[in-house]
Tab-separated table of N, CA and C in Angstrom:
chain	number	residue	atom	x	y	z
A	208	UNK	N	27.285	74.672	7.104
A	208	UNK	CA	26.945	75.792	7.986
A	208	UNK	C	27.751	75.639	9.306
A	209	UNK	N	28.001	74.852	10.008
A	209	UNK	CA	28.739	74.811	10.889
A	209	UNK	C	29.979	74.892	10.558
A	210	UNK	N	30.529	74.480	10.128
A	210	UNK	CA	31.796	74.639	9.908
A	210	UNK	C	32.648	75.758	8.770
A	211	UNK	N	31.332	76.897	8.782
A	211	UNK	CA	31.803	78.208	7.534
A	211	UNK	C	33.041	78.837	8.576
A	212	UNK	N	32.871	78.950	9.510
A	212	UNK	CA	33.819	79.893	9.832
A	212	UNK	C	35.334	79.631	10.396
A	213	UNK	N	35.439	78.388	9.889
A	213	UNK	CA	36.591	77.675	9.806
A	213	UNK	C	37.974	78.548	9.484
A	214	UNK	N	39.062	77.929	9.820
A	214	UNK	CA	40.208	78.629	9.487
A	214	UNK	C	41.023	77.863	8.368
A	215	UNK	N	40.194	76.360	8.047
A	215	UNK	CA	40.584	75.666	7.211
A	215	UNK	C	40.612	75.929	5.783
A	216	UNK	N	41.377	76.023	5.162
A	216	UNK	CA	41.987	76.327	3.470
A	216	UNK	C	41.188	74.941	2.743
A	217	UNK	N	40.309	75.192	1.688
A	217	UNK	CA	40.090	73.775	1.034
A	217	UNK	C	41.048	74.043	-0.494
A	218	UNK	N	41.754	73.379	-0.279
A	218	UNK	CA	42.295	72.642	-1.487
A	218	UNK	C	41.474	72.155	-2.763
A	219	UNK	N	41.108	71.178	-2.466
A	219	UNK	CA	39.994	69.925	-3.229
A	219	UNK	C	39.397	69.864	-2.906
A	220	UNK	N	37.978	69.096	-3.446
A	220	UNK	CA	36.824	68.600	-3.071
A	220	UNK	C	36.511	67.479	-3.562
A	221	UNK	N	36.293	66.255	-2.722
A	221	UNK	CA	36.141	65.232	-3.380
A	221	UNK	C	37.368	64.501	-4.407
A	222	UNK	N	38.356	64.475	-3.674
A	222	UNK	CA	39.474	64.154	-4.515
A	222	UNK	C	39.801	63.004	-4.630
A	223	UNK	N	39.919	62.031	-5.814
A	223	UNK	CA	39.968	60.456	-6.118
A	223	UNK	C	41.233	60.163	-6.434
A	224	UNK	N	42.138	59.286	-5.769
A	224	UNK	CA	43.023	58.949	-5.863
A	224	UNK	C	43.161	57.986	-5.876
A	225	UNK	N	44.027	56.854	-7.097
A	225	UNK	CA	44.103	55.613	-7.536
A	225	UNK	C	45.552	55.122	-7.698
A	226	UNK	N	46.140	54.137	-6.687
A	226	UNK	CA	47.632	53.732	-6.725
A	226	UNK	C	47.396	52.578	-7.851
A	227	UNK	N	47.997	53.276	-8.968
A	227	UNK	CA	48.197	52.423	-10.557
A	227	UNK	C	48.676	50.686	-10.152
A	228	UNK	N	49.612	50.911	-9.204
A	228	UNK	CA	50.396	49.420	-9.181
A	228	UNK	C	49.423	48.580	-8.573
A	229	UNK	N	48.602	48.628	-8.070
A	229	UNK	CA	47.913	47.942	-7.207
A	229	UNK	C	46.328	47.815	-7.318
A	230	UNK	N	45.533	49.118	-7.991
A	230	UNK	CA	44.326	49.136	-7.785
A	230	UNK	C	43.626	50.108	-6.981
A	231	UNK	N	44.730	50.329	-5.791
A	231	UNK	CA	43.641	50.379	-4.435
A	231	UNK	C	43.292	51.950	-4.630
A	232	UNK	N	42.175	52.560	-3.951
A	232	UNK	CA	41.838	53.414	-4.109
A	232	UNK	C	41.230	54.122	-3.175
A	233	UNK	N	40.760	55.396	-3.155
A	233	UNK	CA	40.225	56.251	-2.317
A	233	UNK	C	39.599	57.433	-2.644
A	234	UNK	N	38.681	58.137	-2.212
A	234	UNK	CA	38.014	59.584	-2.625
A	234	UNK	C	37.838	60.472	-1.593
A	235	UNK	N	38.678	61.452	-1.085
A	235	UNK	CA	38.934	62.122	-0.364
A	235	UNK	C	37.996	63.181	0.003
A	236	UNK	N	37.015	63.264	0.880
A	236	UNK	CA	36.152	64.105	1.072
A	236	UNK	C	36.695	65.683	0.863
A	237	UNK	N	38.078	66.071	1.167
A	237	UNK	CA	38.367	67.256	1.065
A	237	UNK	C	39.947	67.109	1.511
A	238	UNK	N	40.610	67.912	0.739
A	238	UNK	CA	42.207	67.748	1.160
A	238	UNK	C	42.412	69.526	1.560
A	239	UNK	N	42.998	69.746	2.667
A	239	UNK	CA	42.425	71.249	3.023
A	239	UNK	C	44.040	71.461	3.637
A	240	UNK	N	44.249	72.936	3.628
A	240	UNK	CA	45.258	73.494	4.185
A	240	UNK	C	44.535	73.924	5.882
A	241	UNK	N	45.777	73.664	6.990
A	241	UNK	CA	45.270	73.870	8.077
A	241	UNK	C	46.109	75.424	8.882
A	242	UNK	N	45.977	76.699	9.066
A	242	UNK	CA	47.098	77.329	9.085
A	242	UNK	C	47.270	77.148	10.669
A	243	UNK	N	49.139	77.602	10.770
A	243	UNK	CA	49.374	77.975	12.075
A	243	UNK	C	48.639	78.506	13.288
A	244	UNK	N	48.605	77.593	14.430
A	244	UNK	CA	47.677	78.457	15.089
A	244	UNK	C	46.632	78.132	15.154
A	245	UNK	N	45.852	77.078	14.206
A	245	UNK	CA	44.540	77.395	14.191
A	245	UNK	C	43.901	76.726	14.981
A	246	UNK	N	44.378	75.504	16.035
A	246	UNK	CA	44.239	74.489	16.663
A	246	UNK	C	45.316	74.120	17.740
A	247	UNK	N	45.221	74.656	19.303
A	247	UNK	CA	46.355	74.164	19.680
A	247	UNK	C	46.829	72.877	19.907
A	248	UNK	N	48.487	72.433	19.596
A	248	UNK	CA	48.631	71.016	19.676
A	248	UNK	C	48.615	70.343	18.693
A	249	UNK	N	47.989	71.197	17.345
A	249	UNK	CA	47.871	70.191	16.078
A	249	UNK	C	48.624	70.903	15.255
A	250	UNK	N	49.709	70.282	14.413
A	250	UNK	CA	50.206	70.365	13.598
A	250	UNK	C	49.864	71.554	12.306
A	251	UNK	N	49.864	72.579	11.966
A	251	UNK	CA	49.759	72.861	10.675
A	251	UNK	C	50.313	72.649	9.593
A	252	UNK	N	49.246	72.119	8.548
A	252	UNK	CA	50.153	72.027	7.372
A	252	UNK	C	48.637	71.088	6.306
A	253	UNK	N	48.721	70.479	5.696
A	253	UNK	CA	47.760	69.420	4.319
A	253	UNK	C	47.430	68.145	5.260
A	254	UNK	N	45.863	68.292	5.161
A	254	UNK	CA	45.428	67.074	6.214
A	254	UNK	C	44.397	66.626	4.717
A	255	UNK	N	43.680	65.295	5.111
A	255	UNK	CA	42.593	64.748	4.430
A	255	UNK	C	41.690	65.414	5.292
A	256	UNK	N	40.182	65.514	5.014
A	256	UNK	CA	39.404	65.559	5.493
A	256	UNK	C	38.318	64.739	5.416
A	257	UNK	N	37.514	64.054	6.237
A	257	UNK	CA	36.849	63.130	6.076
A	257	UNK	C	35.175	63.684	7.104
A	258	UNK	N	34.119	63.161	6.847
A	258	UNK	CA	32.988	63.766	7.224
A	258	UNK	C	32.274	62.108	7.339
A	259	UNK	N	31.892	61.796	8.642
A	259	UNK	CA	31.360	60.838	8.972
A	259	UNK	C	30.340	61.505	10.039
A	260	UNK	N	29.078	59.962	10.180
A	260	UNK	CA	28.187	60.350	10.795
A	260	UNK	C	28.013	59.248	11.922
A	261	UNK	N	27.024	59.854	13.155
A	261	UNK	CA	27.205	58.663	13.954
A	261	UNK	C	25.823	58.522	15.188
A	262	UNK	N	25.298	58.185	15.663
A	262	UNK	CA	24.009	58.019	15.962
A	262	UNK	C	24.122	58.577	17.503
A	263	UNK	N	25.240	58.295	18.167
A	263	UNK	CA	26.129	58.670	19.738
A	263	UNK	C	27.274	58.978	19.332
A	264	UNK	N	27.588	59.680	20.431
A	264	UNK	CA	28.992	60.572	20.691
A	264	UNK	C	29.715	59.215	21.681
A	265	UNK	N	30.148	58.031	20.989
A	265	UNK	CA	30.649	57.359	22.181
A	265	UNK	C	32.493	57.361	21.816
A	266	UNK	N	33.083	56.730	23.186
A	266	UNK	CA	34.541	56.597	22.452
A	266	UNK	C	34.769	56.205	21.776
A	267	UNK	N	34.080	55.113	21.060
A	267	UNK	CA	34.266	54.283	19.609
A	267	UNK	C	34.185	55.256	18.529
A	268	UNK	N	32.880	55.816	18.497
A	268	UNK	CA	32.555	57.096	17.163
A	268	UNK	C	33.943	58.008	17.232
A	269	UNK	N	33.952	58.308	18.385
A	269	UNK	CA	35.003	59.900	18.384
A	269	UNK	C	36.458	59.412	18.439
A	270	UNK	N	36.958	58.372	19.124
A	270	UNK	CA	38.035	58.216	19.222
A	270	UNK	C	38.716	56.821	18.685
A	271	UNK	N	38.151	56.266	17.744
A	271	UNK	CA	38.290	55.132	17.282
A	271	UNK	C	39.432	55.069	15.791
A	272	UNK	N	39.564	56.078	15.470
A	272	UNK	CA	39.837	56.194	13.828
A	272	UNK	C	41.604	55.842	13.611
A	273	UNK	N	41.780	56.408	14.383
A	273	UNK	CA	43.257	55.753	14.274
A	273	UNK	C	43.500	54.061	13.964
A	274	UNK	N	42.804	53.410	14.306
A	274	UNK	CA	42.362	51.868	14.098
A	274	UNK	C	41.325	51.827	12.632
A	275	UNK	N	41.146	52.552	12.164
A	275	UNK	CA	40.078	52.460	10.688
A	275	UNK	C	40.675	52.475	9.500
A	276	UNK	N	40.298	51.130	9.169
A	276	UNK	CA	41.159	50.956	7.793
A	276	UNK	C	40.820	51.827	6.871
A	277	UNK	N	39.590	52.300	6.568
A	277	UNK	CA	39.471	53.573	5.403
A	277	UNK	C	40.540	54.748	6.053
A	278	UNK	N	40.129	55.150	7.097
A	278	UNK	CA	41.085	56.140	7.410
A	278	UNK	C	42.522	56.255	6.855
A	279	UNK	N	43.363	54.188	7.678
A	279	UNK	CA	44.454	54.638	7.600
A	279	UNK	C	45.076	54.079	6.356
A	280	UNK	N	43.885	53.332	5.324
A	280	UNK	CA	44.552	53.218	3.882
A	280	UNK	C	44.305	54.587	3.123
A	281	UNK	N	43.492	55.711	3.144
A	281	UNK	CA	43.844	56.937	2.708
A	281	UNK	C	44.986	57.384	3.064
A	282	UNK	N	45.708	57.461	4.148
A	282	UNK	CA	46.705	58.238	4.589
A	282	UNK	C	47.583	57.374	3.598
A	283	UNK	N	47.928	56.019	3.355
A	283	UNK	CA	49.084	55.287	3.218
A	283	UNK	C	48.592	55.795	1.420
A	284	UNK	N	47.811	55.477	1.146
A	284	UNK	CA	47.444	56.036	-0.156
A	284	UNK	C	48.033	57.050	-0.784
A	285	UNK	N	48.361	58.191	0.404
A	285	UNK	CA	48.468	59.451	-0.270
A	285	UNK	C	50.305	59.383	-0.582
A	286	UNK	N	50.978	58.596	0.096
A	286	UNK	CA	52.690	58.081	0.128
A	286	UNK	C	53.072	57.672	-0.937
A	287	UNK	N	52.043	56.905	-1.466
A	287	UNK	CA	52.210	55.454	-2.536
A	287	UNK	C	51.352	56.328	-4.208
A	288	UNK	N	50.607	57.443	-3.775
A	288	UNK	CA	50.214	57.877	-5.136
A	288	UNK	C	51.486	59.269	-5.178
A	289	UNK	N	52.030	60.234	-3.929
A	289	UNK	CA	53.272	60.814	-4.334
A	289	UNK	C	52.521	61.962	-3.874
A	290	UNK	N	51.325	62.153	-3.609
A	290	UNK	CA	50.732	63.251	-3.898
A	290	UNK	C	51.296	64.266	-2.965
A	291	UNK	N	52.387	63.809	-1.606
A	291	UNK	CA	53.494	65.633	-1.446
A	291	UNK	C	53.667	66.261	-2.488
A	292	UNK	N	53.800	66.004	-3.739
A	292	UNK	CA	54.512	66.101	-4.946
A	292	UNK	C	53.386	67.653	-5.706
A	293	UNK	N	52.436	67.270	-5.322
A	293	UNK	CA	51.124	68.111	-5.855
A	293	UNK	C	50.824	68.635	-4.265
A	294	UNK	N	50.439	68.517	-3.093
A	294	UNK	CA	49.951	69.335	-2.345
A	294	UNK	C	50.801	69.466	-0.908
A	295	UNK	N	52.046	69.313	-1.223
A	295	UNK	CA	52.902	69.129	0.088
A	295	UNK	C	52.582	67.564	1.157
A	296	UNK	N	53.428	68.038	1.810
A	296	UNK	CA	53.601	66.705	3.299
A	296	UNK	C	52.093	66.777	3.600
A	297	UNK	N	51.903	65.289	4.229
A	297	UNK	CA	50.077	64.782	5.234
A	297	UNK	C	50.568	65.049	6.491
A	298	UNK	N	50.326	65.890	7.141
A	298	UNK	CA	49.992	65.729	8.488
A	298	UNK	C	49.459	64.833	8.912
A	299	UNK	N	47.968	64.295	8.501
A	299	UNK	CA	46.913	63.533	8.994
A	299	UNK	C	45.548	63.627	8.189
A	300	UNK	N	44.795	63.287	8.881
A	300	UNK	CA	43.675	62.875	8.487
A	300	UNK	C	42.445	63.278	9.442
A	301	UNK	N	41.383	64.036	9.460
A	301	UNK	CA	40.527	64.995	9.812
A	301	UNK	C	39.464	64.646	9.820
A	302	UNK	N	38.696	64.003	10.843
A	302	UNK	CA	37.639	63.165	10.748
A	302	UNK	C	36.450	64.552	11.546
A	303	UNK	N	35.709	64.819	10.234
A	303	UNK	CA	34.419	65.493	11.332
A	303	UNK	C	33.267	64.885	11.422
A	304	UNK	N	33.162	64.542	12.578
A	304	UNK	CA	31.938	63.439	13.307
A	304	UNK	C	30.643	64.423	13.077
A	305	UNK	N	29.633	64.020	12.528
A	305	UNK	CA	28.240	64.556	13.200
A	305	UNK	C	27.265	63.673	13.406
A	306	UNK	N	26.673	64.326	14.562
A	306	UNK	CA	25.808	63.460	15.630
A	306	UNK	C	24.231	63.852	15.026
A	307	UNK	N	23.774	62.476	14.519
A	307	UNK	CA	22.654	62.332	14.040
A	307	UNK	C	21.229	62.696	15.484
A	308	UNK	N	21.760	63.399	16.217
A	308	UNK	CA	20.611	63.559	17.554
A	308	UNK	C	19.596	64.635	16.531
A	309	UNK	N	18.612	64.796	17.657
A	309	UNK	CA	17.425	65.856	17.024
A	309	UNK	C	18.173	67.110	16.836
A	310	UNK	N	18.892	67.825	17.558
A	310	UNK	CA	19.851	69.105	17.338
A	310	UNK	C	21.319	68.570	17.068
A	311	UNK	N	21.586	68.543	15.842
A	311	UNK	CA	22.872	67.587	15.499
A	311	UNK	C	24.267	68.336	16.069
A	312	UNK	N	24.836	67.083	16.552
A	312	UNK	CA	26.161	67.675	16.984
A	312	UNK	C	27.383	67.667	16.145
A	313	UNK	N	28.603	68.220	16.828
A	313	UNK	CA	29.667	68.069	15.880
A	313	UNK	C	31.094	67.835	16.791
A	314	UNK	N	31.675	67.142	16.372
A	314	UNK	CA	32.947	67.016	17.015
A	314	UNK	C	33.684	66.665	16.112
A	315	UNK	N	35.194	66.812	16.604
A	315	UNK	CA	36.483	67.014	14.852
A	315	UNK	C	37.253	66.310	15.673
A	316	UNK	N	38.152	64.865	15.436
A	316	UNK	CA	39.719	64.127	15.570
A	316	UNK	C	40.211	64.436	14.249
A	317	UNK	N	41.591	64.367	15.140
A	317	UNK	CA	42.676	64.816	14.001
A	317	UNK	C	43.406	63.635	14.100
A	318	UNK	N	43.774	62.629	13.141
A	318	UNK	CA	44.308	61.430	13.101
A	318	UNK	C	45.544	61.496	12.596
A	319	UNK	N	46.519	60.891	13.641
A	319	UNK	CA	47.896	60.978	12.727
A	319	UNK	C	48.494	59.147	13.059
A	320	UNK	N	48.075	58.638	11.384
A	320	UNK	CA	48.713	57.109	11.630
A	320	UNK	C	49.818	56.826	11.956
A	321	UNK	N	50.190	56.145	13.334
A	321	UNK	CA	51.632	55.766	13.584
A	321	UNK	C	52.270	55.188	12.220
A	322	UNK	N	53.615	55.181	12.014
A	322	UNK	CA	54.303	54.506	10.878
A	322	UNK	C	54.260	52.984	10.658
A	323	UNK	N	54.259	52.619	11.877
A	323	UNK	CA	54.309	50.836	12.104
A	323	UNK	C	52.339	50.140	11.406
A	324	UNK	N	51.861	51.247	11.867
A	324	UNK	CA	50.297	50.619	11.682
A	324	UNK	C	50.236	50.587	10.217
A	325	UNK	N	50.604	52.194	9.959
A	325	UNK	CA	50.180	51.965	8.044
A	325	UNK	C	51.213	51.005	7.583
A	326	UNK	N	52.240	50.883	7.717
A	326	UNK	CA	53.174	49.307	7.812
A	326	UNK	C	52.354	47.911	7.401
A	327	UNK	N	51.792	47.983	8.604
A	327	UNK	CA	50.556	46.499	8.587
A	327	UNK	C	49.767	46.416	7.887
A	328	UNK	N	48.908	48.138	7.932
A	328	UNK	CA	47.933	48.176	6.257
A	328	UNK	C	48.430	47.749	5.506
A	329	UNK	N	49.441	48.016	4.905
A	329	UNK	CA	49.694	47.999	3.541
A	329	UNK	C	49.860	46.151	3.368
A	330	UNK	N	50.522	45.501	4.680
A	330	UNK	CA	50.807	44.140	4.652
A	330	UNK	C	49.098	43.305	4.323
A	331	UNK	N	48.453	44.222	5.188
A	331	UNK	CA	47.099	43.368	4.967
A	331	UNK	C	46.531	43.433	3.726
A	332	UNK	N	46.677	44.422	3.325
A	332	UNK	CA	45.893	44.855	1.844
A	332	UNK	C	46.967	43.966	0.779
A	333	UNK	N	47.953	44.185	0.952
A	333	UNK	CA	48.543	42.818	0.146
A	333	UNK	C	48.102	41.539	0.071
A	334	UNK	N	48.216	40.993	1.214
A	334	UNK	CA	47.230	39.075	1.561
A	334	UNK	C	45.943	39.551	0.731
A	335	UNK	N	45.171	40.457	0.794
A	335	UNK	CA	44.249	40.300	0.799
A	335	UNK	C	43.939	40.575	-1.241
A	336	UNK	N	44.639	41.114	-1.886
A	336	UNK	CA	45.282	41.723	-3.341
A	336	UNK	C	45.562	39.982	-3.763
A	337	UNK	N	46.558	39.620	-2.778
A	337	UNK	CA	46.741	38.126	-3.271
A	337	UNK	C	45.472	36.965	-3.614
A	338	UNK	N	45.108	37.162	-2.059
A	338	UNK	CA	43.412	36.259	-2.514
A	338	UNK	C	42.671	36.630	-3.284
A	339	UNK	N	42.423	38.032	-3.870
A	339	UNK	CA	41.680	38.148	-4.990
A	339	UNK	C	41.906	37.440	-6.325
A	340	UNK	N	43.483	37.966	-6.298
A	340	UNK	CA	44.071	37.024	-7.715
A	340	UNK	C	43.737	36.001	-7.683
A	341	UNK	N	44.151	34.966	-6.443
A	341	UNK	CA	43.840	33.808	-6.446
A	341	UNK	C	42.414	33.256	-7.112
A	342	UNK	N	41.581	33.751	-5.891
A	342	UNK	CA	39.887	33.524	-6.760
A	342	UNK	C	39.642	34.114	-8.391
A	343	UNK	N	40.390	35.123	-8.889
A	343	UNK	CA	40.346	35.204	-10.087
A	343	UNK	C	40.782	34.117	-11.149
A	344	UNK	N	42.006	33.726	-10.316
A	344	UNK	CA	42.463	32.846	-11.375
A	344	UNK	C	41.758	31.375	-11.448
A	345	UNK	N	41.167	31.118	-10.297
A	345	UNK	CA	40.369	29.714	-10.140
A	345	UNK	C	39.422	30.038	-10.217
A	346	UNK	N	38.837	31.411	-10.892
A	346	UNK	CA	37.184	31.704	-11.266
A	346	UNK	C	36.402	31.169	-10.104
A	347	UNK	N	36.877	31.118	-8.768
A	347	UNK	CA	35.688	30.560	-7.711
A	347	UNK	C	35.521	31.776	-6.607
A	348	UNK	N	34.467	32.335	-6.115
A	348	UNK	CA	34.344	33.457	-5.385
A	348	UNK	C	33.477	33.032	-4.371
A	349	UNK	N	34.566	33.166	-3.326
A	349	UNK	CA	33.346	32.557	-1.804
A	349	UNK	C	32.365	33.563	-1.641
A	350	UNK	N	31.614	32.649	-0.881
A	350	UNK	CA	30.408	33.324	-0.657
A	350	UNK	C	30.169	34.006	1.110
A	351	UNK	N	31.019	35.127	1.272
A	351	UNK	CA	31.305	35.213	2.986
A	351	UNK	C	29.554	36.321	3.049
A	352	UNK	N	28.830	34.895	4.086
A	352	UNK	CA	27.070	35.528	4.022
A	352	UNK	C	27.347	36.492	5.092
A	353	UNK	N	28.350	36.952	5.698
A	353	UNK	CA	27.858	37.653	6.978
A	353	UNK	C	27.810	39.558	6.471
A	354	UNK	N	28.155	39.283	5.550
A	354	UNK	CA	27.697	40.920	4.653
A	354	UNK	C	26.467	40.883	3.768
A	355	UNK	N	25.729	39.881	3.841
A	355	UNK	CA	24.521	39.832	2.413
A	355	UNK	C	23.711	40.796	2.791
A	356	UNK	N	23.132	41.258	3.660
A	356	UNK	CA	22.519	42.190	4.060
A	356	UNK	C	23.273	42.858	5.585
A	357	UNK	N	23.439	44.114	5.269
A	357	UNK	CA	23.785	45.481	6.171
A	357	UNK	C	23.160	46.242	6.246
A	358	UNK	N	23.920	47.704	7.252
A	358	UNK	CA	23.046	48.713	7.695
A	358	UNK	C	22.503	49.172	6.217
A	359	UNK	N	22.812	48.981	4.897
A	359	UNK	CA	22.399	49.813	3.739
A	359	UNK	C	21.416	48.964	2.968
A	360	UNK	N	21.031	47.768	3.383
A	360	UNK	CA	20.134	47.004	2.730
A	360	UNK	C	21.113	45.696	2.150
A	361	UNK	N	20.811	44.929	0.909
A	361	UNK	CA	20.987	43.960	0.254
A	361	UNK	C	22.273	44.613	-0.538
A	362	UNK	N	23.126	43.424	-0.646
A	362	UNK	CA	24.117	43.656	-1.561
A	362	UNK	C	23.961	43.546	-2.512
A	363	UNK	N	24.721	44.210	-3.422
A	363	UNK	CA	24.207	44.241	-5.140
A	363	UNK	C	24.291	43.396	-5.638
A	364	UNK	N	25.262	41.993	-4.896
A	364	UNK	CA	24.921	40.419	-5.619
A	364	UNK	C	23.782	39.816	-4.589
A	365	UNK	N	23.151	40.100	-4.137
A	365	UNK	CA	22.377	39.283	-3.257
A	365	UNK	C	21.508	38.046	-4.163
A	366	UNK	N	20.917	38.780	-5.025
A	366	UNK	CA	20.262	37.618	-5.880
A	366	UNK	C	20.945	36.723	-6.829
A	367	UNK	N	21.982	37.024	-6.879
A	367	UNK	CA	23.114	36.163	-7.629
A	367	UNK	C	23.541	34.843	-6.698
A	368	UNK	N	24.099	35.270	-5.725
A	368	UNK	CA	24.054	34.527	-4.841
A	368	UNK	C	23.086	33.310	-4.215
A	369	UNK	N	22.196	34.108	-4.131
A	369	UNK	CA	21.275	33.475	-3.838
A	369	UNK	C	20.280	32.202	-4.796
A	370	UNK	N	20.674	32.658	-6.245
A	370	UNK	CA	20.191	31.588	-7.075
A	370	UNK	C	21.093	30.650	-7.388
């Protein structure tokens, strides 16, 4: 209801994209088109839209998205999967942030990852993919116990690792 009067044109909702070379994937909450002049200082064009929640609006939750692996990864997947051919050139990622106060609050951040940062992110993913391949070959899966119980409860493999 909050975004009902937005100038954005929704092109796709829950759009899944998979890089067939690496199996890296993402599900974009939405692919939208921002018209000319809709937001001062923000270029018109095609944007990925993500919706997130936060307990409070801090500098980290409002302004830290340009270094978020999910956001940068979604941006790089667009290029790798050649989605420019489907939708047009990507401008960036819009993060709609909903505050979980008694009266919900809303803010929006426009993220345009820097090309050098996107390249570094791809390099990190390459290293992670190589480690996963190494573990598969050796049939050994290290237990990183810092994520066994998190914000959403136990990991799906909690009992298997414990046993």
